[in-house]
Coordinates of C-alpha atoms and ligand atoms in Angstrom, one line a residue:
X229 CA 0.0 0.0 0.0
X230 CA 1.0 3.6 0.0
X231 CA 2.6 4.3 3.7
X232 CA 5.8 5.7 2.1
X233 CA 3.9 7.9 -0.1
X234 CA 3.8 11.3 1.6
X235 CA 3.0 13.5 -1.2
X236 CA -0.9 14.0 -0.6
X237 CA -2.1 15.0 -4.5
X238 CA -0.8 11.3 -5.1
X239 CA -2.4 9.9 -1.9
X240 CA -5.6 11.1 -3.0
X241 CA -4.9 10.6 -7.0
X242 CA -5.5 13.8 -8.0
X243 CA -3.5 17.0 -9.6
X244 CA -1.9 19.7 -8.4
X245 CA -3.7 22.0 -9.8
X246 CA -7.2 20.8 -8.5
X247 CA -9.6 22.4 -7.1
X248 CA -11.4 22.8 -3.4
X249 CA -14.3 21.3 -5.4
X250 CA -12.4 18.5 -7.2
X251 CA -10.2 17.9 -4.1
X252 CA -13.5 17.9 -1.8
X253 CA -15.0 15.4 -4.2
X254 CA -12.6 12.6 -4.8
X255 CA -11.7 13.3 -0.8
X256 CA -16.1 12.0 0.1
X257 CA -15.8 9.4 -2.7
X258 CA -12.2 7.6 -0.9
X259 CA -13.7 8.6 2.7
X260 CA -16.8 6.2 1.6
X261 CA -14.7 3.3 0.7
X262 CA -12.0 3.3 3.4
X263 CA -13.8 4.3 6.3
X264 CA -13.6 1.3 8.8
X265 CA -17.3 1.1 9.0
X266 CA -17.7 0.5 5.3
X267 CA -15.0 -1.6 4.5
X268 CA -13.3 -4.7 5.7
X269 CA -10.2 -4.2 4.0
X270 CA -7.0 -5.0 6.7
X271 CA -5.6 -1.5 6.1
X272 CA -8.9 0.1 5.7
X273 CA -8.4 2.1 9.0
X274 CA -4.7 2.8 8.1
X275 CA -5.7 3.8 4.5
X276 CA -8.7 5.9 6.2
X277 CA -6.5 8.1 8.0
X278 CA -4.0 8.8 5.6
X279 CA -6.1 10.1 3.3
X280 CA -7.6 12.0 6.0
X281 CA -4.5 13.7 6.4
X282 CA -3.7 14.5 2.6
X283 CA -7.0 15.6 2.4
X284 CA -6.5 18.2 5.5
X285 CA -3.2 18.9 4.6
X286 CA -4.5 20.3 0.6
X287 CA -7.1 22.4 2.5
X288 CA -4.8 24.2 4.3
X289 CA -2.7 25.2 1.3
X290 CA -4.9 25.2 -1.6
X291 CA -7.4 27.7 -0.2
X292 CA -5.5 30.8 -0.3
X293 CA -4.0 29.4 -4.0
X294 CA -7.6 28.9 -5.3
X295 CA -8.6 32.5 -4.5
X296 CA -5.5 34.0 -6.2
X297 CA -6.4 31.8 -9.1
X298 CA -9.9 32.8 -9.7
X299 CA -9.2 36.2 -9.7
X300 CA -6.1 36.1 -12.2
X301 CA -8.5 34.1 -14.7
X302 CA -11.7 35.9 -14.1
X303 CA -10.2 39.6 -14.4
X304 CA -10.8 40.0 -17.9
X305 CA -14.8 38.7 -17.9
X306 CA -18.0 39.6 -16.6
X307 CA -18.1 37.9 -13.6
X308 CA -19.0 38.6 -10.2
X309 CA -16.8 38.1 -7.2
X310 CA -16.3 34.6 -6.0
X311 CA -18.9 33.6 -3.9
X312 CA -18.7 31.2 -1.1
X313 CA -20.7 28.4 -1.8
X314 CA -19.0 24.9 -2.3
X315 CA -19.0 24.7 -6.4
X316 CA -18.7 21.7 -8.7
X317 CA -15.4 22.3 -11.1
X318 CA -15.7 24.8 -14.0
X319 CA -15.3 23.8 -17.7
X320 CA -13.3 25.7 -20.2
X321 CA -13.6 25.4 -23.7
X322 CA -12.3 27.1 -27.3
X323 CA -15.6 28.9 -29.0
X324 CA -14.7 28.9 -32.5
X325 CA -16.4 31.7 -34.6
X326 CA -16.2 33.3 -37.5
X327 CA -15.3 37.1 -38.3
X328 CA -18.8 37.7 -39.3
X329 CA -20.3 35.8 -36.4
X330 CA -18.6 37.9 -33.8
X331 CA -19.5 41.3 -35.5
X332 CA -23.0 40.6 -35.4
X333 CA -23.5 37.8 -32.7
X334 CA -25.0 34.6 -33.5
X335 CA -26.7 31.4 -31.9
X336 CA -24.4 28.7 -31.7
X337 CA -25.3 24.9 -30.8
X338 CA -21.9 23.4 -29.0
X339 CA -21.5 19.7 -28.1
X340 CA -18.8 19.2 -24.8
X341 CA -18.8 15.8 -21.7
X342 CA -19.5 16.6 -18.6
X343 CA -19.6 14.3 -15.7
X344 CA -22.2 13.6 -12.8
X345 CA -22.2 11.6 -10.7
X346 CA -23.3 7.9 -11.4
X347 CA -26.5 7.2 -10.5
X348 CA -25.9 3.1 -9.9
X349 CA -24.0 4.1 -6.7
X350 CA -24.6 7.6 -6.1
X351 CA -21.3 8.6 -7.0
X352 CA -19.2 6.7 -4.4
X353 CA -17.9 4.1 -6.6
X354 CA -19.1 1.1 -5.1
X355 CA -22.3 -0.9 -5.2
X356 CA -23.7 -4.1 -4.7
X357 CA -22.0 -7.8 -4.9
X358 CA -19.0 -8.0 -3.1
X359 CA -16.2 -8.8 -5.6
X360 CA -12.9 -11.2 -4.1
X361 CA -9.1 -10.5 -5.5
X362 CA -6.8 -12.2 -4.6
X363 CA -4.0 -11.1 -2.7
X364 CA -0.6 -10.4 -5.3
X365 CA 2.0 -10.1 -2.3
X366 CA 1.1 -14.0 -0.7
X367 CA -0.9 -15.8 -3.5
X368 CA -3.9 -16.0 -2.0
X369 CA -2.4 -18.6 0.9
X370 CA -2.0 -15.8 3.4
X371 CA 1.4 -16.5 4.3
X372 CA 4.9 -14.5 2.9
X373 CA 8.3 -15.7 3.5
X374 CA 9.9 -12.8 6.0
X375 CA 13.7 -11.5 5.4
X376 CA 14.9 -15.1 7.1
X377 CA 13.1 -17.2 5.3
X378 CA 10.2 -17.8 7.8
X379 CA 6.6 -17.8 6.8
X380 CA 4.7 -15.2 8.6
X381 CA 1.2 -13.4 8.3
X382 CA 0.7 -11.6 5.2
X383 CA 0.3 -7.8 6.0
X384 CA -1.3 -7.0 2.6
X385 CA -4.3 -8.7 2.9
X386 CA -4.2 -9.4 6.9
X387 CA -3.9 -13.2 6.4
X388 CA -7.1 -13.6 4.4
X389 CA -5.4 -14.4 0.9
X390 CA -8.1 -12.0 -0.6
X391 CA -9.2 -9.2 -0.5
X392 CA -13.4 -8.0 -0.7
X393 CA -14.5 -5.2 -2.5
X394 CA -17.5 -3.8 -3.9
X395 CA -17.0 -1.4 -7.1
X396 CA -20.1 -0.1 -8.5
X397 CA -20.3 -1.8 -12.2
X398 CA -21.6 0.7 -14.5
X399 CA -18.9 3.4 -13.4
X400 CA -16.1 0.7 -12.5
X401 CA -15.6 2.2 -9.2
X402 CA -14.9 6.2 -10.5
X403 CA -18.3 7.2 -9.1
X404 CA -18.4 8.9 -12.1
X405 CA -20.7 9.0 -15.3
X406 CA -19.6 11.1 -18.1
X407 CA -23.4 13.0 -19.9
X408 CA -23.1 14.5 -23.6
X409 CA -24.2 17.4 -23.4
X410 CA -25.5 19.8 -26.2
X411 CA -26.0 23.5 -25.2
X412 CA -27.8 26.2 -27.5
X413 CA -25.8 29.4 -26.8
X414 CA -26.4 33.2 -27.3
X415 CA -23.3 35.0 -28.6
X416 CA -23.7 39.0 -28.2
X417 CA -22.1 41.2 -31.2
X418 CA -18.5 42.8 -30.8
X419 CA -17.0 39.4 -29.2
X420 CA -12.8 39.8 -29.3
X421 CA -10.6 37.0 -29.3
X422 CA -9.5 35.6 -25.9
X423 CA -13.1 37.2 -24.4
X424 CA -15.0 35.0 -21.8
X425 CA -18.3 34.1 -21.9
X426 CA -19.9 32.6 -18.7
X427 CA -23.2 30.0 -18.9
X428 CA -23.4 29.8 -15.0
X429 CA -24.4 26.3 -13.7
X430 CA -23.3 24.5 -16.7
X431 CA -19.9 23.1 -15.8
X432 CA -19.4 19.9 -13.7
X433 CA -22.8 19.1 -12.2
X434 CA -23.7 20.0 -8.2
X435 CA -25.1 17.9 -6.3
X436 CA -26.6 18.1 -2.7
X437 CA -23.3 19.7 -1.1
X438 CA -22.0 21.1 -4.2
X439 CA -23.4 24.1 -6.2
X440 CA -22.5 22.9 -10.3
X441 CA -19.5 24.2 -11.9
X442 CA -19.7 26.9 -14.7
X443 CA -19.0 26.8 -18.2
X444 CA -16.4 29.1 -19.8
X445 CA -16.4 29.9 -23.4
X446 CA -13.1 31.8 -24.6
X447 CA -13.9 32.7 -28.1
X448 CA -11.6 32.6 -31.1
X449 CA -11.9 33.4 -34.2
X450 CA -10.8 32.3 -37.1
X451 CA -9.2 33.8 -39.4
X452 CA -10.6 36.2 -42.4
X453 CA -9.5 35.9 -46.1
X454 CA -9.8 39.7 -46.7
X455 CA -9.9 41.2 -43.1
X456 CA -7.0 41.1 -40.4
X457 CA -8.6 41.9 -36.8
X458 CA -6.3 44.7 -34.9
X459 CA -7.7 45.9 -31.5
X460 CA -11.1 46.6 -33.3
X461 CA -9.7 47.9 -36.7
X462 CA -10.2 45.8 -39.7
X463 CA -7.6 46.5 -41.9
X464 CA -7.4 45.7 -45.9
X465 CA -5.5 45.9 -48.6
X466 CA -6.9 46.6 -52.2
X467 CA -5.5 48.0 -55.5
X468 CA -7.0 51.3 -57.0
X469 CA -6.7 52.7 -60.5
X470 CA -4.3 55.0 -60.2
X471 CA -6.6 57.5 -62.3
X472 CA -9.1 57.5 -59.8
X473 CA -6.9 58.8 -57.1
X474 CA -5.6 61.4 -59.3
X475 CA -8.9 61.8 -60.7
X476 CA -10.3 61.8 -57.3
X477 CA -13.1 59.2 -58.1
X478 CA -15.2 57.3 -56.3
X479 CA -14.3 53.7 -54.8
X480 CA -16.2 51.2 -52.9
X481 CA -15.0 49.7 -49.6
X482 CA -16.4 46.1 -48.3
X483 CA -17.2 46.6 -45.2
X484 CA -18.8 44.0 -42.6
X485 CA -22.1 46.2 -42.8
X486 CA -21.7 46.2 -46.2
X487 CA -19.9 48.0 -49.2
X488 CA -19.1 52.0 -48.2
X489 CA -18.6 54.3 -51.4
X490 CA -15.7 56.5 -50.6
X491 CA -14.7 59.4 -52.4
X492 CA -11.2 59.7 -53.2
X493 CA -9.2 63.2 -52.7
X494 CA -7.7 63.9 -56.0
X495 CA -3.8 63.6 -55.7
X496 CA -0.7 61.8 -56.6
X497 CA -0.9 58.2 -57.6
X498 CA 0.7 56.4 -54.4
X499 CA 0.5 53.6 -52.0
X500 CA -2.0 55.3 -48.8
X501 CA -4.0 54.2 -46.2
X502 CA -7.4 55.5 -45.7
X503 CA -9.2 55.2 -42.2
X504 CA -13.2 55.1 -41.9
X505 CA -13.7 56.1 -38.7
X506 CA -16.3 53.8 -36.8
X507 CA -16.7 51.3 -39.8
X508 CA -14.6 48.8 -38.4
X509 CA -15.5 46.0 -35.8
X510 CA -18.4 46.5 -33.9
X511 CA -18.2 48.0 -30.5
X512 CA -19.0 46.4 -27.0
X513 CA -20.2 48.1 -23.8
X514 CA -18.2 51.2 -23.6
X515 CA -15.7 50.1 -26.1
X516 CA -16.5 52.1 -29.1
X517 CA -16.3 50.5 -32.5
X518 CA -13.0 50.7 -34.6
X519 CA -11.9 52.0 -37.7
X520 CA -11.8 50.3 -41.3
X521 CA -8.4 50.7 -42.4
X522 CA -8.0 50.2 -46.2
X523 CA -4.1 50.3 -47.8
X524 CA -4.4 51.4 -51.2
X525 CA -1.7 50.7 -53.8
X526 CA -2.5 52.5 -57.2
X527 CA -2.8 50.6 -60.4
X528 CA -1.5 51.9 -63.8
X529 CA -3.8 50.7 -66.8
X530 CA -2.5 48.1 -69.4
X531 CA -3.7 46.6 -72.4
X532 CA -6.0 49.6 -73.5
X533 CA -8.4 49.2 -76.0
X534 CA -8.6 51.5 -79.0
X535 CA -11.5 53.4 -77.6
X536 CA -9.1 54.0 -74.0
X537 CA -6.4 55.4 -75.9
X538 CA -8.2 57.3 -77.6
X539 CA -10.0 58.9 -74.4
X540 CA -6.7 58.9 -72.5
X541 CA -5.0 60.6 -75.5
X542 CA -7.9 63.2 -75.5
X543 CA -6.9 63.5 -71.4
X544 CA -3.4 63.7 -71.7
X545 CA -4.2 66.6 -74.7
X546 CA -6.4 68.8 -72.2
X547 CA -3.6 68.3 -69.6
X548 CA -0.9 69.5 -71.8
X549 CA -2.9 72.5 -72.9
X550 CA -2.9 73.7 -69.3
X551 CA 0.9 72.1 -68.8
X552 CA 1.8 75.0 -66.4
X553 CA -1.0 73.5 -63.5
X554 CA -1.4 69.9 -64.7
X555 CA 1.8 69.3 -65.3
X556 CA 4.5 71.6 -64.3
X557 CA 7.6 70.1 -65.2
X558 CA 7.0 69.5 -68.3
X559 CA 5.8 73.3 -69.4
X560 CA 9.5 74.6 -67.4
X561 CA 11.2 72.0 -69.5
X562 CA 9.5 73.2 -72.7
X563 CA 9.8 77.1 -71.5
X564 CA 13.6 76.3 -70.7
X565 CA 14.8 73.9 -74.4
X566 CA 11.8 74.1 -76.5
X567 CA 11.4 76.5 -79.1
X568 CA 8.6 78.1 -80.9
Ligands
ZN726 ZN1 -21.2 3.8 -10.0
ZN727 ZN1 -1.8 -11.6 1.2

């Protein structure tokens, strides 16, 4: 058995990083089958107390951890303060989302495990007909060979050759019973990666001493083949004749609320970034929505068609007649080297 083992998370078969529920939990279901009233194991009463004493030992140090915990994880959500009721263990899960769906919220059906306990033995792990094993360390004869070679009483099993225990069949002694669960879920608009969303009471179920777990949703979402998500600034790249941003002409924008006409400032042909204020990702309580952010990178026409060389040519002939505005460097070169 475990007598040597002094580290208390093994004693009671459970992780460090368990919690007062989880800890409180596995601590009833190993109290139920070792206490010396219950069981008539040899080392049942040995066995009771050391778990016992793991079990009093975790309480003492885990509380304070726990607390410390809950509020480094809860910070960023909409939660309320801790309360003090016993709970059942949270579950935490990836909501995965698209762009779209977090802009404008959306219902989403998700599909997750969660345990109760089993209703064949009420979560203790053992029910009805006794079940014999027989005893590894003496062979079932109740006798071991000592250090000089003298058969003496076999401590494992107290003599007996066997032991008798009872493990609930339908959860093989884990006291446990694992329930699919589907959940229809609400998701408000303006949801950022790495946000929380809370559906209290749906984690790990209660039961009469324990108030049931909640469920945390972290969202994520996936990734966008035109928009990259910054803060809550969409930002795009598109190309844009460079005509119409010397002509000044009008473009339109994709947006998530749809397509915003923009009209260009007329200017150089070069690579800029335009900023729609407010037409980015939604906003979210107080946060305000962002900014659309659209990099432009101007476009020289190719392959024109008789009838757009013709009209350019008609362009380019207007411009030259006005070369001292439209194009400056060309009427100082000709006012310079060319001659009338
Ligand atoms: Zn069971
Ligand atoms: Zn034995």
């Amino acid at each position: 058995m475990s007598s040597l083992n002094s580290d208390p998370h093994e004693i009671l078969g459970i992780s460090p990083g368990a919690t007062p529920a989880e800890l409180k939990r596995v601590y009833r279901r190993l109290a139920m089958r070792w206490h010396p009233d219950r069981s008539d194991h040899p080392q049942a009463t040995e066995r009771f107390k050391e778990i016992s004493a793991a079990y009093e030992q975790l309480l003492a140090v885990d509380a304070p951890d726990d607390e410390d915990g809950e509020t480094e994880e809860t910070a960023s959500a909409p939660v309320e303060p801790e309360e003090s009721v016993a709970r059942a263990a949270d579950i935490r899960l990836n909501l995965e989302i698209s762009l779209e769906e977090a802009a404008a919220g959306c219902r989403k059906t998700i599909h997750y495990t969660r345990g109760k306990d089993c209703p064949t033995c009420a979560g203790s792990g053992e029910h009805g007909m006794a079940r014999t094993r027989f005893c590894g360390a003496c062979h079932g004869s109740g006798r071991v060979h000592d250090a000089k070679r003298k058969l003496v009483h076999c401590d494992d099993c107290g003599g007996r050759g066997f032991f008798t225990e009872r493990i609930c069949p339908d959860c093989g002694g884990s006291g446990r019973e694992l329930a699919d669960v589907s959940l229809e879920i609400r998701v408000p608009h303006g949801m950022l990666p790495g946000d929380e969303l809370r559906l209290s009471g749906q984690g790990e179920p209660g039961d009469d001493e324990l108030q049931a777990g909640d469920l945390y949703l972290t969202v994520i979402i996936h990734s966008h083949p035109l928009y990259q998500l910054r803060g809550r600034d969409l930002h795009f790249s598109m190309p844009v004749s460079a005509l119409a941003m010397i002509g000044g002409g009008d473009i339109d924008l994709p947006s998530l609320s749809g397509v915003v006409s923009h009209s260009l400032d007329a200017g150089p042909a070069k690579h800029q970034q335009l900023r729609l204020a407010g037409r980015g990702f939604p906003g979210r309580g107080k946060k305000p929505a962002g900014d659309l952010v659209v990099d432009l990178t101007p476009v020289f026409p190719r392959q024109l068609n008789a009838r757009q060389r013709k009209l350019l040519l008609q362009a380019n002939a207007a411009l030259l007649d006005d070369a001292s505005e439209a194009l400056p460097e060309i009427a100082d070169w000709q006012a310079a080297h060319g001659g009338d």
